[in-house]
Amino acid sequence: MNLTAGAAAAAAGITALDTVSYLDMVVRGRPASEVPAEAADELAERAGIDLGHGEKADSRRTGLGALLGYTAGLGVGVLYGLLPGDRRPALPLAAFGLTVAAMAAGDIPLAAAGATDPRRWDATSWISDILPHLAYGLTTAVVYDRLTRPRGRPGRRWRRR
């Protein structure tokens, strides 16, 4: 178990996810998603927290939405770090599992808050969700492997040790 390596790998994964998301915005000229802010607003309301009104409230919603995403990404990495070393899958399977876990950790709370409904997404929306999470999963798996690999030992590329 290595919680620190899991958190550090997840931080790298979050950076990759954000980079791919912002590149998508640049390439397609799409605006930032309002979904995280809407979910943050719903969750704050359910918790009895008043975010206020006007521009400051909008900024609080946006910031809280981003923080919820970071919390989900870090949580997935920390949970991955809890896996015993002999139970950790080969790198490609780890990357896939981390991708799916990050999508679930990010999308399920948004859907539960009523901010989005993945059943109604078109292909472009799915691709816009999958690609950043895939970047997260790959990056988190590779960085975790590099951080926890015994010195002088080659990395696990395609096979289990």
GROMACS .gro file of N, CA and C in nm:
model
  483
    1MET      N    1   0.084  -0.119   0.000
    1MET     CA    2   0.000   0.000   0.000
    1MET      C    3   0.088   0.123   0.000
    2ASN      N    4   0.053   0.218  -0.084
    2ASN     CA    5   0.130   0.340  -0.092
    2ASN      C    6   0.037   0.456  -0.125
    3LEU      N    7  -0.020   0.516  -0.021
    3LEU     CA    8  -0.115   0.624  -0.039
    3LEU      C    9  -0.050   0.749  -0.098
    4THR      N   10   0.073   0.777  -0.056
    4THR     CA   11   0.142   0.895  -0.106
    4THR      C   12   0.167   0.883  -0.256
    5ALA      N   13   0.214   0.767  -0.300
    5ALA     CA   14   0.237   0.746  -0.443
    5ALA      C   15   0.105   0.753  -0.519
    6GLY      N   16  -0.002   0.700  -0.461
    6GLY     CA   17  -0.133   0.707  -0.525
    6GLY      C   18  -0.180   0.850  -0.541
    7ALA      N   19  -0.162   0.931  -0.438
    7ALA     CA   20  -0.203   1.071  -0.446
    7ALA      C   21  -0.116   1.148  -0.545
    8ALA      N   22   0.014   1.124  -0.544
    8ALA     CA   23   0.104   1.194  -0.637
    8ALA      C   24   0.074   1.153  -0.781
    9ALA      N   25   0.051   1.024  -0.803
    9ALA     CA   26   0.019   0.977  -0.938
    9ALA      C   27  -0.114   1.036  -0.984
   10ALA      N   28  -0.211   1.044  -0.894
   10ALA     CA   29  -0.340   1.103  -0.927
   10ALA      C   30  -0.326   1.251  -0.960
   11ALA      N   31  -0.240   1.323  -0.888
   11ALA     CA   32  -0.218   1.464  -0.920
   11ALA      C   33  -0.164   1.480  -1.061
   12ALA      N   34  -0.073   1.392  -1.100
   12ALA     CA   35  -0.023   1.394  -1.238
   12ALA      C   36  -0.136   1.359  -1.335
   13GLY      N   37  -0.219   1.262  -1.298
   13GLY     CA   38  -0.332   1.224  -1.381
   13GLY      C   39  -0.432   1.338  -1.398
   14ILE      N   40  -0.458   1.411  -1.291
   14ILE     CA   41  -0.549   1.527  -1.298
   14ILE      C   42  -0.492   1.632  -1.391
   15THR      N   43  -0.363   1.654  -1.385
   15THR     CA   44  -0.299   1.750  -1.476
   15THR      C   45  -0.318   1.706  -1.621
   16ALA      N   46  -0.301   1.577  -1.647
   16ALA     CA   47  -0.321   1.525  -1.783
   16ALA      C   48  -0.466   1.542  -1.826
   17LEU      N   49  -0.560   1.511  -1.736
   17LEU     CA   50  -0.702   1.526  -1.767
   17LEU      C   51  -0.734   1.671  -1.801
   18ASP      N   52  -0.688   1.764  -1.718
   18ASP     CA   53  -0.714   1.906  -1.744
   18ASP      C   54  -0.652   1.951  -1.875
   19THR      N   55  -0.531   1.905  -1.903
   19THR     CA   56  -0.462   1.944  -2.026
   19THR      C   57  -0.541   1.898  -2.148
   20VAL      N   58  -0.586   1.773  -2.149
   20VAL     CA   59  -0.664   1.721  -2.262
   20VAL      C   60  -0.797   1.797  -2.273
   21SER      N   61  -0.860   1.828  -2.161
   21SER     CA   62  -0.986   1.903  -2.163
   21SER      C   63  -0.966   2.043  -2.222
   22TYR      N   64  -0.861   2.111  -2.178
   22TYR     CA   65  -0.836   2.246  -2.229
   22TYR      C   66  -0.794   2.244  -2.375
   23LEU      N   67  -0.720   2.142  -2.417
   23LEU     CA   68  -0.686   2.129  -2.559
   23LEU      C   69  -0.812   2.109  -2.642
   24ASP      N   70  -0.906   2.031  -2.592
   24ASP     CA   71  -1.034   2.012  -2.660
   24ASP      C   72  -1.107   2.145  -2.675
   25MET      N   73  -1.104   2.227  -2.571
   25MET     CA   74  -1.168   2.358  -2.578
   25MET      C   75  -1.102   2.446  -2.683
   26VAL      N   76  -0.969   2.439  -2.691
   26VAL     CA   77  -0.896   2.520  -2.789
   26VAL      C   78  -0.927   2.471  -2.931
   27VAL      N   79  -0.918   2.340  -2.952
   27VAL     CA   80  -0.935   2.284  -3.086
   27VAL      C   81  -1.078   2.305  -3.137
   28ARG      N   82  -1.176   2.273  -3.053
   28ARG     CA   83  -1.315   2.282  -3.098
   28ARG      C   84  -1.380   2.417  -3.069
   29GLY      N   85  -1.314   2.500  -2.991
   29GLY     CA   86  -1.371   2.629  -2.957
   29GLY      C   87  -1.493   2.617  -2.868
   30ARG      N   88  -1.497   2.512  -2.788
   30ARG     CA   89  -1.614   2.492  -2.702
   30ARG      C   90  -1.593   2.564  -2.569
   31PRO      N   91  -1.701   2.606  -2.507
   31PRO     CA   92  -1.689   2.671  -2.376
   31PRO      C   93  -1.662   2.568  -2.266
   32ALA      N   94  -1.621   2.616  -2.152
   32ALA     CA   95  -1.603   2.530  -2.035
   32ALA      C   96  -1.739   2.474  -1.996
   33SER      N   97  -1.738   2.353  -1.942
   33SER     CA   98  -1.862   2.289  -1.900
   33SER      C   99  -1.918   2.358  -1.776
   34GLU      N  100  -2.047   2.376  -1.775
   34GLU     CA  101  -2.117   2.432  -1.659
   34GLU      C  102  -2.162   2.323  -1.563
   35VAL      N  103  -2.149   2.197  -1.606
   35VAL     CA  104  -2.202   2.084  -1.528
   35VAL      C  105  -2.141   2.075  -1.388
   36PRO      N  106  -2.007   2.084  -1.372
   36PRO     CA  107  -1.953   2.076  -1.236
   36PRO      C  108  -2.007   2.187  -1.144
   37ALA      N  109  -2.022   2.307  -1.196
   37ALA     CA  110  -2.074   2.417  -1.115
   37ALA      C  111  -2.220   2.392  -1.078
   38GLU      N  112  -2.299   2.338  -1.172
   38GLU     CA  113  -2.438   2.306  -1.142
   38GLU      C  114  -2.448   2.199  -1.034
   39ALA      N  115  -2.362   2.099  -1.044
   39ALA     CA  116  -2.362   1.993  -0.942
   39ALA      C  117  -2.319   2.049  -0.807
   40ALA      N  118  -2.218   2.135  -0.807
   40ALA     CA  119  -2.172   2.196  -0.682
   40ALA      C  120  -2.284   2.277  -0.619
   41ASP      N  121  -2.359   2.349  -0.700
   41ASP     CA  122  -2.471   2.428  -0.651
   41ASP      C  123  -2.576   2.338  -0.587
   42GLU      N  124  -2.608   2.227  -0.655
   42GLU     CA  125  -2.707   2.132  -0.604
   42GLU      C  126  -2.659   2.069  -0.472
   43LEU      N  127  -2.532   2.028  -0.469
   43LEU     CA  128  -2.478   1.967  -0.347
   43LEU      C  129  -2.474   2.066  -0.232
   44ALA      N  130  -2.437   2.191  -0.260
   44ALA     CA  131  -2.435   2.294  -0.155
   44ALA      C  132  -2.576   2.317  -0.102
   45GLU      N  133  -2.672   2.321  -0.193
   45GLU     CA  134  -2.811   2.340  -0.150
   45GLU      C  135  -2.858   2.225  -0.062
   46ARG      N  136  -2.826   2.101  -0.102
   46ARG     CA  137  -2.865   1.984  -0.022
   46ARG      C  138  -2.799   1.986   0.116
   47ALA      N  139  -2.678   2.042   0.123
   47ALA     CA  140  -2.604   2.048   0.250
   47ALA      C  141  -2.643   2.171   0.332
   48GLY      N  142  -2.732   2.254   0.278
   48GLY     CA  143  -2.775   2.372   0.350
   48GLY      C  144  -2.673   2.485   0.348
   49ILE      N  145  -2.586   2.486   0.248
   49ILE     CA  146  -2.483   2.590   0.236
   49ILE      C  147  -2.529   2.691   0.133
   50ASP      N  148  -2.534   2.817   0.174
   50ASP     CA  149  -2.574   2.925   0.084
   50ASP      C  150  -2.450   2.981   0.016
   51LEU      N  151  -2.442   2.964  -0.114
   51LEU     CA  152  -2.328   3.017  -0.189
   51LEU      C  153  -2.346   3.163  -0.228
   52GLY      N  154  -2.462   3.220  -0.195
   52GLY     CA  155  -2.487   3.361  -0.225
   52GLY      C  156  -2.553   3.379  -0.360
   53HIS      N  157  -2.542   3.503  -0.409
   53HIS     CA  158  -2.605   3.539  -0.536
   53HIS      C  159  -2.508   3.623  -0.618
   54GLY      N  160  -2.534   3.627  -0.745
   54GLY     CA  161  -2.455   3.713  -0.833
   54GLY      C  162  -2.321   3.653  -0.874
   55GLU      N  163  -2.231   3.743  -0.909
   55GLU     CA  164  -2.101   3.703  -0.963
   55GLU      C  165  -2.017   3.624  -0.863
   56LYS      N  166  -2.019   3.663  -0.736
   56LYS     CA  167  -1.942   3.589  -0.636
   56LYS      C  168  -1.995   3.447  -0.620
   57ALA      N  169  -2.126   3.430  -0.623
   57ALA     CA  170  -2.184   3.297  -0.612
   57ALA      C  171  -2.146   3.212  -0.732
   58ASP      N  172  -2.146   3.272  -0.851
   58ASP     CA  173  -2.104   3.199  -0.972
   58ASP      C  174  -1.959   3.153  -0.960
   59SER      N  175  -1.875   3.240  -0.907
   59SER     CA  176  -1.734   3.204  -0.888
   59SER      C  177  -1.720   3.092  -0.785
   60ARG      N  178  -1.799   3.099  -0.678
   60ARG     CA  179  -1.795   2.993  -0.577
   60ARG      C  180  -1.840   2.860  -0.636
   61ARG      N  181  -1.945   2.861  -0.716
   61ARG     CA  182  -1.994   2.738  -0.780
   61ARG      C  183  -1.887   2.679  -0.873
   62THR      N  184  -1.825   2.765  -0.952
   62THR     CA  185  -1.721   2.719  -1.045
   62THR      C  186  -1.604   2.660  -0.968
   63GLY      N  187  -1.559   2.729  -0.864
   63GLY     CA  188  -1.447   2.681  -0.784
   63GLY      C  189  -1.481   2.552  -0.711
   64LEU      N  190  -1.599   2.545  -0.654
   64LEU     CA  191  -1.641   2.425  -0.583
   64LEU      C  192  -1.654   2.307  -0.679
   65GLY      N  193  -1.707   2.332  -0.799
   65GLY     CA  194  -1.718   2.226  -0.899
   65GLY      C  195  -1.581   2.170  -0.936
   66ALA      N  196  -1.483   2.259  -0.954
   66ALA     CA  197  -1.346   2.213  -0.985
   66ALA      C  198  -1.287   2.136  -0.869
   67LEU      N  199  -1.306   2.184  -0.748
   67LEU     CA  200  -1.253   2.114  -0.630
   67LEU      C  201  -1.316   1.976  -0.613
   68LEU      N  202  -1.443   1.962  -0.646
   68LEU     CA  203  -1.507   1.830  -0.640
   68LEU      C  204  -1.442   1.734  -0.740
   69GLY      N  205  -1.407   1.786  -0.858
   69GLY     CA  206  -1.338   1.704  -0.957
   69GLY      C  207  -1.201   1.661  -0.910
   70TYR      N  208  -1.127   1.755  -0.850
   70TYR     CA  209  -0.994   1.720  -0.797
   70TYR      C  210  -1.005   1.618  -0.685
   71THR      N  211  -1.106   1.633  -0.600
   71THR     CA  212  -1.127   1.539  -0.491
   71THR      C  213  -1.155   1.399  -0.546
   72ALA      N  214  -1.237   1.391  -0.649
   72ALA     CA  215  -1.267   1.261  -0.711
   72ALA      C  216  -1.140   1.199  -0.768
   73GLY      N  217  -1.062   1.278  -0.841
   73GLY     CA  218  -0.938   1.227  -0.901
   73GLY      C  219  -0.837   1.183  -0.798
   74LEU      N  220  -0.818   1.263  -0.693
   74LEU     CA  221  -0.725   1.224  -0.587
   74LEU      C  222  -0.775   1.101  -0.513
   75GLY      N  223  -0.906   1.094  -0.490
   75GLY     CA  224  -0.963   0.979  -0.422
   75GLY      C  225  -0.940   0.849  -0.497
   76VAL      N  226  -0.955   0.853  -0.629
   76VAL     CA  227  -0.931   0.734  -0.709
   76VAL      C  228  -0.785   0.691  -0.697
   77GLY      N  229  -0.692   0.788  -0.703
   77GLY     CA  230  -0.550   0.755  -0.691
   77GLY      C  231  -0.515   0.698  -0.554
   78VAL      N  232  -0.570   0.756  -0.451
   78VAL     CA  233  -0.543   0.707  -0.315
   78VAL      C  234  -0.598   0.565  -0.299
   79LEU      N  235  -0.718   0.541  -0.349
   79LEU     CA  236  -0.775   0.406  -0.342
   79LEU      C  237  -0.689   0.306  -0.420
   80TYR      N  238  -0.636   0.349  -0.533
   80TYR     CA  239  -0.547   0.262  -0.610
   80TYR      C  240  -0.422   0.230  -0.527
   81GLY      N  241  -0.373   0.330  -0.454
   81GLY     CA  242  -0.257   0.308  -0.368
   81GLY      C  243  -0.283   0.212  -0.255
   82LEU      N  244  -0.410   0.190  -0.221
   82LEU     CA  245  -0.445   0.095  -0.116
   82LEU      C  246  -0.436  -0.050  -0.161
   83LEU      N  247  -0.436  -0.072  -0.293
   83LEU     CA  248  -0.427  -0.210  -0.342
   83LEU      C  249  -0.293  -0.271  -0.304
   84PRO      N  250  -0.294  -0.393  -0.252
   84PRO     CA  251  -0.166  -0.459  -0.223
   84PRO      C  252  -0.087  -0.478  -0.352
   85GLY      N  253   0.044  -0.468  -0.343
   85GLY     CA  254   0.131  -0.478  -0.459
   85GLY      C  255   0.111  -0.606  -0.538
   86ASP      N  256   0.083  -0.716  -0.471
   86ASP     CA  257   0.065  -0.842  -0.543
   86ASP      C  258  -0.073  -0.852  -0.608
   87ARG      N  259  -0.160  -0.758  -0.579
   87ARG     CA  260  -0.294  -0.755  -0.638
   87ARG      C  261  -0.306  -0.650  -0.748
   88ARG      N  262  -0.202  -0.575  -0.769
   88ARG     CA  263  -0.207  -0.467  -0.866
   88ARG      C  264  -0.199  -0.525  -1.007
   89PRO      N  265  -0.288  -0.483  -1.097
   89PRO     CA  266  -0.290  -0.539  -1.233
   89PRO      C  267  -0.175  -0.487  -1.319
   90ALA      N  268  -0.154  -0.554  -1.431
   90ALA     CA  269  -0.055  -0.509  -1.529
   90ALA      C  270  -0.092  -0.368  -1.575
   91LEU      N  271   0.007  -0.296  -1.623
   91LEU     CA  272  -0.009  -0.154  -1.656
   91LEU      C  273  -0.128  -0.124  -1.747
   92PRO      N  274  -0.150  -0.195  -1.858
   92PRO     CA  275  -0.266  -0.161  -1.943
   92PRO      C  276  -0.399  -0.180  -1.871
   93LEU      N  277  -0.409  -0.286  -1.794
   93LEU     CA  278  -0.533  -0.309  -1.719
   93LEU      C  279  -0.550  -0.205  -1.608
   94ALA      N  280  -0.440  -0.168  -1.545
   94ALA     CA  281  -0.445  -0.063  -1.442
   94ALA      C  282  -0.493   0.068  -1.503
   95ALA      N  283  -0.439   0.103  -1.619
   95ALA     CA  284  -0.479   0.228  -1.686
   95ALA      C  285  -0.627   0.225  -1.720
   96PHE      N  286  -0.675   0.112  -1.770
   96PHE     CA  287  -0.816   0.099  -1.803
   96PHE      C  288  -0.902   0.111  -1.677
   97GLY      N  289  -0.864   0.039  -1.572
   97GLY     CA  290  -0.940   0.044  -1.447
   97GLY      C  291  -0.944   0.183  -1.386
   98LEU      N  292  -0.830   0.252  -1.389
   98LEU     CA  293  -0.825   0.389  -1.337
   98LEU      C  294  -0.910   0.484  -1.422
   99THR      N  295  -0.912   0.462  -1.552
   99THR     CA  296  -0.997   0.543  -1.641
   99THR      C  297  -1.144   0.525  -1.604
  100VAL      N  298  -1.187   0.401  -1.592
  100VAL     CA  299  -1.327   0.373  -1.559
  100VAL      C  300  -1.362   0.426  -1.420
  101ALA      N  301  -1.271   0.406  -1.325
  101ALA     CA  302  -1.297   0.454  -1.188
  101ALA      C  303  -1.307   0.606  -1.184
  102ALA      N  304  -1.221   0.674  -1.257
  102ALA     CA  305  -1.226   0.821  -1.259
  102ALA      C  306  -1.354   0.871  -1.326
  103MET      N  307  -1.394   0.804  -1.434
  103MET     CA  308  -1.521   0.843  -1.498
  103MET      C  309  -1.637   0.823  -1.403
  104ALA      N  310  -1.639   0.711  -1.334
  104ALA     CA  311  -1.747   0.684  -1.239
  104ALA      C  312  -1.746   0.785  -1.125
  105ALA      N  313  -1.628   0.813  -1.071
  105ALA     CA  314  -1.617   0.907  -0.958
  105ALA      C  315  -1.656   1.048  -1.000
  106GLY      N  316  -1.633   1.082  -1.125
  106GLY     CA  317  -1.670   1.215  -1.173
  106GLY      C  318  -1.813   1.225  -1.221
  107ASP      N  319  -1.858   1.124  -1.295
  107ASP     CA  320  -1.988   1.134  -1.362
  107ASP      C  321  -2.107   1.092  -1.276
  108ILE      N  322  -2.089   0.992  -1.191
  108ILE     CA  323  -2.202   0.945  -1.111
  108ILE      C  324  -2.254   1.054  -1.016
  109PRO      N  325  -2.167   1.125  -0.942
  109PRO     CA  326  -2.220   1.233  -0.858
  109PRO      C  327  -2.287   1.344  -0.938
  110LEU      N  328  -2.235   1.374  -1.058
  110LEU     CA  329  -2.297   1.478  -1.141
  110LEU      C  330  -2.436   1.435  -1.186
  111ALA      N  331  -2.448   1.308  -1.224
  111ALA     CA  332  -2.579   1.256  -1.264
  111ALA      C  333  -2.674   1.250  -1.145
  112ALA      N  334  -2.621   1.208  -1.030
  112ALA     CA  335  -2.705   1.201  -0.909
  112ALA      C  336  -2.756   1.338  -0.867
  113ALA      N  337  -2.675   1.440  -0.891
  113ALA     CA  338  -2.717   1.576  -0.857
  113ALA      C  339  -2.813   1.634  -0.960
  114GLY      N  340  -2.834   1.561  -1.069
  114GLY     CA  341  -2.925   1.609  -1.173
  114GLY      C  342  -2.861   1.709  -1.267
  115ALA      N  343  -2.727   1.722  -1.262
  115ALA     CA  344  -2.658   1.819  -1.346
  115ALA      C  345  -2.636   1.767  -1.488
  116THR      N  346  -2.642   1.636  -1.506
  116THR     CA  347  -2.624   1.577  -1.638
  116THR      C  348  -2.691   1.440  -1.641
  117ASP      N  349  -2.712   1.391  -1.761
  117ASP     CA  350  -2.769   1.257  -1.779
  117ASP      C  351  -2.692   1.188  -1.891
  118PRO      N  352  -2.593   1.105  -1.855
  118PRO     CA  353  -2.512   1.039  -1.959
  118PRO      C  354  -2.593   0.956  -2.058
  119ARG      N  355  -2.712   0.914  -2.021
  119ARG     CA  356  -2.796   0.839  -2.115
  119ARG      C  357  -2.839   0.925  -2.233
  120ARG      N  358  -2.829   1.055  -2.218
  120ARG     CA  359  -2.872   1.146  -2.325
  120ARG      C  360  -2.754   1.210  -2.399
  121TRP      N  361  -2.632   1.169  -2.367
  121TRP     CA  362  -2.515   1.226  -2.433
  121TRP      C  363  -2.505   1.174  -2.575
  122ASP      N  364  -2.459   1.261  -2.665
  122ASP     CA  365  -2.430   1.217  -2.801
  122ASP      C  366  -2.285   1.167  -2.807
  123ALA      N  367  -2.244   1.119  -2.923
  123ALA     CA  368  -2.109   1.061  -2.938
  123ALA      C  369  -2.001   1.163  -2.905
  124THR      N  370  -2.018   1.286  -2.946
  124THR     CA  371  -1.919   1.390  -2.918
  124THR      C  372  -1.904   1.413  -2.769
  125SER      N  373  -2.015   1.412  -2.696
  125SER     CA  374  -2.010   1.430  -2.551
  125SER      C  375  -1.937   1.315  -2.484
  126TRP      N  376  -1.963   1.193  -2.531
  126TRP     CA  377  -1.895   1.076  -2.474
  126TRP      C  378  -1.744   1.084  -2.500
  127ILE      N  379  -1.706   1.120  -2.621
  127ILE     CA  380  -1.563   1.133  -2.653
  127ILE      C  381  -1.500   1.242  -2.569
  128SER      N  382  -1.571   1.352  -2.550
  128SER     CA  383  -1.519   1.462  -2.467
  128SER      C  384  -1.503   1.422  -2.322
  129ASP      N  385  -1.574   1.319  -2.279
  129ASP     CA  386  -1.561   1.269  -2.142
  129ASP      C  387  -1.456   1.159  -2.133
  130ILE      N  388  -1.456   1.070  -2.231
  130ILE     CA  389  -1.366   0.955  -2.226
  130ILE      C  390  -1.220   0.994  -2.244
  131LEU      N  391  -1.189   1.077  -2.342
  131LEU     CA  392  -1.048   1.109  -2.371
  131LEU      C  393  -0.974   1.172  -2.253
  132PRO      N  394  -1.029   1.273  -2.185
  132PRO     CA  395  -0.958   1.325  -2.068
  132PRO      C  396  -0.942   1.222  -1.957
  133HIS      N  397  -1.045   1.140  -1.936
  133HIS     CA  398  -1.035   1.037  -1.832
  133HIS      C  399  -0.934   0.929  -1.871
  134LEU      N  400  -0.923   0.900  -1.999
  134LEU     CA  401  -0.822   0.806  -2.046
  134LEU      C  402  -0.682   0.863  -2.019
  135ALA      N  403  -0.664   0.992  -2.043
  135ALA     CA  404  -0.536   1.056  -2.011
  135ALA      C  405  -0.507   1.045  -1.863
  136TYR      N  406  -0.610   1.064  -1.779
  136TYR     CA  407  -0.595   1.048  -1.635
  136TYR      C  408  -0.551   0.905  -1.601
  137GLY      N  409  -0.623   0.806  -1.653
  137GLY     CA  410  -0.594   0.667  -1.621
  137GLY      C  411  -0.454   0.625  -1.663
  138LEU      N  412  -0.415   0.659  -1.785
  138LEU     CA  413  -0.282   0.623  -1.833
  138LEU      C  414  -0.173   0.691  -1.751
  139THR      N  415  -0.189   0.819  -1.729
  139THR     CA  416  -0.087   0.895  -1.656
  139THR      C  417  -0.076   0.845  -1.512
  140THR      N  418  -0.189   0.826  -1.447
  140THR     CA  419  -0.188   0.781  -1.308
  140THR      C  420  -0.122   0.644  -1.296
  141ALA      N  421  -0.155   0.553  -1.386
  141ALA     CA  422  -0.097   0.418  -1.381
  141ALA      C  423   0.054   0.422  -1.404
  142VAL      N  424   0.099   0.498  -1.503
  142VAL     CA  425   0.242   0.504  -1.534
  142VAL      C  426   0.319   0.572  -1.422
  143VAL      N  427   0.269   0.683  -1.371
  143VAL     CA  428   0.340   0.754  -1.264
  143VAL      C  429   0.343   0.669  -1.138
  144TYR      N  430   0.233   0.604  -1.104
  144TYR     CA  431   0.232   0.518  -0.986
  144TYR      C  432   0.336   0.406  -1.001
  145ASP      N  433   0.340   0.345  -1.118
  145ASP     CA  434   0.436   0.238  -1.143
  145ASP      C  435   0.579   0.289  -1.126
  146ARG      N  436   0.608   0.407  -1.179
  146ARG     CA  437   0.743   0.464  -1.167
  146ARG      C  438   0.777   0.498  -1.022
  147LEU      N  439   0.680   0.547  -0.948
  147LEU     CA  440   0.706   0.585  -0.809
  147LEU      C  441   0.724   0.465  -0.716
  148THR      N  442   0.663   0.354  -0.748
  148THR     CA  443   0.666   0.239  -0.657
  148THR      C  444   0.755   0.126  -0.705
  149ARG      N  445   0.812   0.138  -0.821
  149ARG     CA  446   0.899   0.032  -0.874
  149ARG      C  447   1.027   0.026  -0.792
  150PRO      N  448   1.066  -0.093  -0.752
  150PRO     CA  449   1.193  -0.106  -0.680
  150PRO      C  450   1.309  -0.054  -0.767
  151ARG      N  451   1.404   0.012  -0.704
  151ARG     CA  452   1.518   0.068  -0.778
  151ARG      C  453   1.592  -0.043  -0.852
  152GLY      N  454   1.633  -0.008  -0.973
  152GLY     CA  455   1.711  -0.101  -1.053
  152GLY      C  456   1.630  -0.211  -1.118
  153ARG      N  457   1.499  -0.208  -1.098
  153ARG     CA  458   1.415  -0.313  -1.156
  153ARG      C  459   1.335  -0.254  -1.272
  154PRO      N  460   1.332  -0.322  -1.387
  154PRO     CA  461   1.256  -0.268  -1.500
  154PRO      C  462   1.107  -0.261  -1.467
  155GLY      N  463   1.039  -0.173  -1.537
  155GLY     CA  464   0.896  -0.153  -1.512
  155GLY      C  465   0.811  -0.266  -1.568
  156ARG      N  466   0.689  -0.271  -1.514
  156ARG     CA  467   0.591  -0.367  -1.564
  156ARG      C  468   0.524  -0.304  -1.685
  157ARG      N  469   0.555  -0.353  -1.799
  157ARG     CA  470   0.495  -0.294  -1.918
  157ARG      C  471   0.366  -0.368  -1.953
  158TRP      N  472   0.377  -0.492  -1.992
  158TRP     CA  473   0.259  -0.563  -2.039
  158TRP      C  474   0.229  -0.690  -1.961
  159ARG      N  475   0.316  -0.728  -1.870
  159ARG     CA  476   0.293  -0.851  -1.793
  159ARG      C  477   0.301  -0.822  -1.644
  160ARG      N  478   0.233  -0.908  -1.571
  160ARG     CA  479   0.243  -0.900  -1.424
  160ARG      C  480   0.378  -0.951  -1.381
  161ARG      N  481   0.424  -0.902  -1.267
  161ARG     CA  482   0.551  -0.951  -1.210
  161ARG      C  483   0.530  -1.084  -1.147
   0.00000   0.00000   0.00000
